[in-house]
Short mmCIF file of C-alpha atoms and ligand atoms in Angstrom, two decimals:
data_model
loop_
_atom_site.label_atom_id
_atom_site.label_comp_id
_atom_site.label_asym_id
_atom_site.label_seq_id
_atom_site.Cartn_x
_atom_site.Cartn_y
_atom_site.Cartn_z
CA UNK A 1 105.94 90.63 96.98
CA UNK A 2 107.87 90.25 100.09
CA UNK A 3 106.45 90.52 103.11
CA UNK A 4 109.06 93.16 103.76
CA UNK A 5 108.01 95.09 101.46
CA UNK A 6 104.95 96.44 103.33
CA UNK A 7 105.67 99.90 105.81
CA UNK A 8 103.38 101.37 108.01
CA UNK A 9 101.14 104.21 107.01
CA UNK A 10 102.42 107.56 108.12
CA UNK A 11 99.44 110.22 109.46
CA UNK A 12 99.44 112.03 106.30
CA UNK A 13 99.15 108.59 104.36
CA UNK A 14 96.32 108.07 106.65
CA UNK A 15 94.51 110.99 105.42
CA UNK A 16 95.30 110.40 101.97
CA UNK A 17 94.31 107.25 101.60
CA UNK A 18 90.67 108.29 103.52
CA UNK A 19 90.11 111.42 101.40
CA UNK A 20 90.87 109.85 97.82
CA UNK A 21 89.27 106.63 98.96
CA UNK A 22 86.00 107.70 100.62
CA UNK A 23 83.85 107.26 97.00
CA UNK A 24 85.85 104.67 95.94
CA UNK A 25 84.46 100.09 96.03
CA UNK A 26 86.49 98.33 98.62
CA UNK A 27 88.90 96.45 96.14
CA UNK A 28 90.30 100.01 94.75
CA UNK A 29 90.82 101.46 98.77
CA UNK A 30 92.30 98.28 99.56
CA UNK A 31 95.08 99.01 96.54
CA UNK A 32 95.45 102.80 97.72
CA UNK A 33 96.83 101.26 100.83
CA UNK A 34 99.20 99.09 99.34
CA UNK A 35 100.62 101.97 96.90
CA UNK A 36 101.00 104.08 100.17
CA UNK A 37 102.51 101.38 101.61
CA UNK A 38 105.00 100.24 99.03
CA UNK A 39 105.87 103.10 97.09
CA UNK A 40 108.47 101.73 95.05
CA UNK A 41 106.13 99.18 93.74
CA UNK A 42 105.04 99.47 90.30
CA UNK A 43 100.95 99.57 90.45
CA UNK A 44 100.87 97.15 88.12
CA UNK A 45 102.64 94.40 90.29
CA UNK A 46 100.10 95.90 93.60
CA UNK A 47 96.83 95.20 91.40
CA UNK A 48 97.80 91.64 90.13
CA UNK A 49 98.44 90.34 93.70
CA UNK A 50 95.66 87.08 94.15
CA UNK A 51 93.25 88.36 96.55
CA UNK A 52 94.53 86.22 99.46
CA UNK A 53 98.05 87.21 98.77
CA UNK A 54 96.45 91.27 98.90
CA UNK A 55 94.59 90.49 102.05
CA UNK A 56 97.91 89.23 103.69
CA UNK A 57 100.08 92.68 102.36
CA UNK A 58 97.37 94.65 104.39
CA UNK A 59 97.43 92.82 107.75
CA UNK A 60 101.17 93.45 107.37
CA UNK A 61 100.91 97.05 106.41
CA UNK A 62 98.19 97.29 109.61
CA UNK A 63 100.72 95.54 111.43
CA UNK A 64 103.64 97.75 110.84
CA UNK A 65 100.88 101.03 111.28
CA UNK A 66 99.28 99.95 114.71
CA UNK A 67 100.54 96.49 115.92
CA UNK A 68 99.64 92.79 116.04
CA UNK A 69 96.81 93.17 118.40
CA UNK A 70 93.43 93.83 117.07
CA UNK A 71 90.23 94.71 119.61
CA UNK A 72 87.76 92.82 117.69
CA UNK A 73 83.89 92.62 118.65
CA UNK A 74 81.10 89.82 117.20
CA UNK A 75 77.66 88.39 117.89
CA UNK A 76 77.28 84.94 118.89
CA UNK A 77 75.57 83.07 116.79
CA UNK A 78 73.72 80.87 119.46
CA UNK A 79 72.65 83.40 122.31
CA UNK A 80 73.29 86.63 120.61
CA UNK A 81 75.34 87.55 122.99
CA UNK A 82 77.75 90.68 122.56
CA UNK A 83 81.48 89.24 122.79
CA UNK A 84 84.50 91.59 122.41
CA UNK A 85 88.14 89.18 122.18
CA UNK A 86 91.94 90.17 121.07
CA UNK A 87 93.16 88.68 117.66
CA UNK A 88 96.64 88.57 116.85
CA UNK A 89 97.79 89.47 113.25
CA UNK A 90 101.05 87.31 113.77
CA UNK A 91 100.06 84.03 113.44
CA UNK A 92 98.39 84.61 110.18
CA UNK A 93 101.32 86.27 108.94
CA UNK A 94 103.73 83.67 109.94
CA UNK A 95 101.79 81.42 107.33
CA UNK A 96 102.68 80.19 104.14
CA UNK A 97 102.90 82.90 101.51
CA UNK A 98 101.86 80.42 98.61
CA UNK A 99 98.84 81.98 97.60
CA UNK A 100 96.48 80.30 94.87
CA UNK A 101 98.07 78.81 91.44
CA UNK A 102 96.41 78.35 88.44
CA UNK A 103 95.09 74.91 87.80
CA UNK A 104 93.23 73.07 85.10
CA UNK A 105 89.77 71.18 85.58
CA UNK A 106 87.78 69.03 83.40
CA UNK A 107 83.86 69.41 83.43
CA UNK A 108 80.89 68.32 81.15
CA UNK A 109 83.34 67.55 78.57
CA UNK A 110 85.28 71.36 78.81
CA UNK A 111 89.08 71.62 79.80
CA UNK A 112 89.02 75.06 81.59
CA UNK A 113 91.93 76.84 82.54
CA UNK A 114 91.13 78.59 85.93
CA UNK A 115 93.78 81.05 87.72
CA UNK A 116 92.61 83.10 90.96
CA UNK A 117 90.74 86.48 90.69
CA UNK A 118 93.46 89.10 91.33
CA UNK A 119 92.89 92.67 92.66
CA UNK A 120 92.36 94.25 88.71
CA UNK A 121 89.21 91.30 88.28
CA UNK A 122 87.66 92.30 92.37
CA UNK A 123 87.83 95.74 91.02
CA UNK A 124 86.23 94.92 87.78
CA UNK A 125 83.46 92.81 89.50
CA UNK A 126 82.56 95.93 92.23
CA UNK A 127 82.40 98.38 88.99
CA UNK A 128 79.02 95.61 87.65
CA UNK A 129 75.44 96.75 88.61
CA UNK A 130 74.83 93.17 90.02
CA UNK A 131 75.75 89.68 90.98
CA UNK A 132 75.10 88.15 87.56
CA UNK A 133 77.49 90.72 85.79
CA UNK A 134 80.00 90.14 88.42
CA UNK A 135 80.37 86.68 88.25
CA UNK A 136 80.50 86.84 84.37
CA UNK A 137 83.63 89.43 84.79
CA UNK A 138 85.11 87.48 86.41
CA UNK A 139 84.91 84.36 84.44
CA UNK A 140 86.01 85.91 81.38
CA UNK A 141 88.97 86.96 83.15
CA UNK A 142 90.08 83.92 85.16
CA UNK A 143 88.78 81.11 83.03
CA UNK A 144 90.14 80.11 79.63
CA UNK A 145 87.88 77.29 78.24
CA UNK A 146 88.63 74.47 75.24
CA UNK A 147 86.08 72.24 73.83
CA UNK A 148 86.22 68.46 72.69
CA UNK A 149 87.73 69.59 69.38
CA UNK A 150 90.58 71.04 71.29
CA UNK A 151 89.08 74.50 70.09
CA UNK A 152 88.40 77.53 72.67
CA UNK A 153 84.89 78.02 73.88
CA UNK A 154 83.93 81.66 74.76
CA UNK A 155 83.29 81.72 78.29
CA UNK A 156 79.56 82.73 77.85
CA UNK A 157 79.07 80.35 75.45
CA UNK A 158 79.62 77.65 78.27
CA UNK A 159 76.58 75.59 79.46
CA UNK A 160 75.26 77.21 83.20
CA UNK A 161 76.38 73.97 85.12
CA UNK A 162 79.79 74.69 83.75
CA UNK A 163 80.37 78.05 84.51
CA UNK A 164 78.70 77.54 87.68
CA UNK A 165 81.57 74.56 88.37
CA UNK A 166 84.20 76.98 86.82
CA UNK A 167 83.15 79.95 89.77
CA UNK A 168 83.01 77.93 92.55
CA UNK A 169 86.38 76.77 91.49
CA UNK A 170 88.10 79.68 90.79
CA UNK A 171 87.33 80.50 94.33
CA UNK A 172 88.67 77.88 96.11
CA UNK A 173 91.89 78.20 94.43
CA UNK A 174 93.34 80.66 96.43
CA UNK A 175 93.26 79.22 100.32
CA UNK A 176 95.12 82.70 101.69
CA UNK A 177 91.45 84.04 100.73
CA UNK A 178 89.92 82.22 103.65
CA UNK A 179 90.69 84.46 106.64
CA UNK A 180 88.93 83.41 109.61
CA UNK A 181 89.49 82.90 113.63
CA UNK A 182 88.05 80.38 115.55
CA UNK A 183 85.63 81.94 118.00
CA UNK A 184 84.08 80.81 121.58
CA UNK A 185 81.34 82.32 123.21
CA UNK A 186 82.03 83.03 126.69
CA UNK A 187 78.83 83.24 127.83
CA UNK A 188 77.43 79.86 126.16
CA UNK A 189 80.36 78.10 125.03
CA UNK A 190 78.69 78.47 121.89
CA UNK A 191 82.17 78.20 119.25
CA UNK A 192 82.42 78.89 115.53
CA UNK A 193 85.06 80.13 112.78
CA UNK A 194 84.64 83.90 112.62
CA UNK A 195 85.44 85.24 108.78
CA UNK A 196 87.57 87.88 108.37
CA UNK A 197 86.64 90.94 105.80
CA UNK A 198 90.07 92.46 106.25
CA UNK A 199 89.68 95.38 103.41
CA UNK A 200 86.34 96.52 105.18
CA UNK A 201 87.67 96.10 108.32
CA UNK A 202 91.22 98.07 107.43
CA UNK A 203 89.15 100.92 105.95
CA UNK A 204 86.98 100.91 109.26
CA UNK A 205 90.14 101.61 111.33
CA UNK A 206 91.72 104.09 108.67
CA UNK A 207 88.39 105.93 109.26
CA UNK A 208 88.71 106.15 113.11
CA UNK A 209 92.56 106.92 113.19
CA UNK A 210 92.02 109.69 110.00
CA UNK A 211 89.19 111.14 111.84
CA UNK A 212 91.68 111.13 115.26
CA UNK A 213 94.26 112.79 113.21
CA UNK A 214 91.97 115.81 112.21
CA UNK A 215 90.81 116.49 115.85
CA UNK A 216 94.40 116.80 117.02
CA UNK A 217 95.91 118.39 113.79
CA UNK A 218 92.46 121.29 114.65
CA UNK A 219 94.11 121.32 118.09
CA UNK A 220 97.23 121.82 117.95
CA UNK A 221 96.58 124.44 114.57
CA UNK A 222 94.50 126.14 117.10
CA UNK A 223 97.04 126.60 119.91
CA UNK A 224 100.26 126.70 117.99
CA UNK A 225 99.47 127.71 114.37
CA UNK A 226 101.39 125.06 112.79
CA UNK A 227 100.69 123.90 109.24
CA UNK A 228 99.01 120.80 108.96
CA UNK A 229 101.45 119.28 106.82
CA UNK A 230 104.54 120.17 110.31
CA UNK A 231 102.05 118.52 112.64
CA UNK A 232 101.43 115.40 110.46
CA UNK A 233 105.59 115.28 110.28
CA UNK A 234 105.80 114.68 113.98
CA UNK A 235 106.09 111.20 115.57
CA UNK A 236 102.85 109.78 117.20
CA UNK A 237 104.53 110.32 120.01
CA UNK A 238 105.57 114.58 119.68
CA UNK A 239 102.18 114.93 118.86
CA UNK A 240 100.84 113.20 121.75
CA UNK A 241 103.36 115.26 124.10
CA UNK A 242 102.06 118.64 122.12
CA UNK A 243 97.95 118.15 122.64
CA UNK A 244 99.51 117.35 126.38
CA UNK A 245 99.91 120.95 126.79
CA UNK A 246 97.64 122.32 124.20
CA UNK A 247 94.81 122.88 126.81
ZN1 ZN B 301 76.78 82.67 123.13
#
């Protein structure tokens, strides 16, 4: 999909999106956002977006919700120290869109067929009890393999240094995947490549804003009477202007 496509959240998408999502694994918030985000997109086309591709459509949608700039905090690595820094969303959107394309490898005498894991296999994968299960989901569903006879091999019927081979593979297919910022510790100079989890880090900040949006929607239900539905309507900034004078 085009980057385009993406708008920002309104306040009562906010809220939606934290209510329906709060029992729900991370892959399956991650798509809430995008429906709210693109609602003329069939869901269909949302959930088979390549994982890097999905991770990119939410930086835009946070983008077009809050802004480029995100207040990020980590620990450094080497001293421990606590480092807060500003991270721009632009640069990573300006990127190539290409995101992973299914490729063909030869191992211990298998062809496999690999594509990347799209949003239907993550959420597939979180739905397994454990790692073992997981991985095994999502081999079936990204690997097609043929023997020497030019027959097909069922995935579990592959020998472990294959599949093992075939999972490793399958995720380094997709480069968008890899979202990371290179880091440097003020205090010890101390520099490495900070990964990204943007899905737990989204749902982190759709937490803080939805939980904003209920204190003010209490307030100014409190001093006006308004419905909560007429105070989500209002800009950011109407809202802001309201509380102002809602004592
Ligand atoms: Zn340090």
């Amino acid at each position: 999909m085009a980057r385009g496509a993406w708008r920002g959240l309104s306040g009562a998408d906010v809220l939606h999106i934290w209510e329906v999502g709060h029992d729900l694994p991370s892959g399956e918030r991650a798509l809430l956002v995008l429906a709210a985000a693109a609602p003329d997109a069939a869901f269909d086309e949302l959930a088979r977006l390549p994982l890097g591709a999905r991770d990119r459509a939410l930086l835009a949608v946070r983008t077009a919700t809050l802004g480029s700039r995100i207040d990020a905090f980590a620990q450094c690595p080497a001293c421990a120290g606590a480092l807060e820094f500003p991270l721009d969303t632009g640069p990573l959107l300006a990127g190539s869109e290409a995101g992973g394309r299914p490729q063909t490898m030869r191992t211990g005498g298998y062809l496999l067929n690999l594509r990347p894991p799209d949003c239907r296999d993550e959420a597939a994968a979180e739905r397994c009890v454990d790692v073992a299960s997981a991985e095994a989901v999502l081999l079936a569903a990204c690997v097609c393999a043929t023997g020497d006879d030019g027959g097909p091999v069922p995935v579990e019927a592959l020998p472990d240094s294959v599949r093992r081979a075939a999972a490793d593979a399958i995720l380094a297919l997709d480069p968008l995947t890899d979202v990371s910022f290179d880091v440097t510790c003020a205090d010890c100079g101390c520099g490495w490549s900070l990964a990204f989890d943007v899905p737990a880090f989204l749902w982190q900040e759709i937490g803080h804003h939805a939980r904003r949006l209920v204190g003010e929607v209490a307030t100014l239900a409190r001093a006006y009477g308004w419905s909560e539905h007429d105070i989500l309507a209002m800009s950011p900034a109407r809202r802001q202007s309201y509380l102002a004078w809602a004592g």
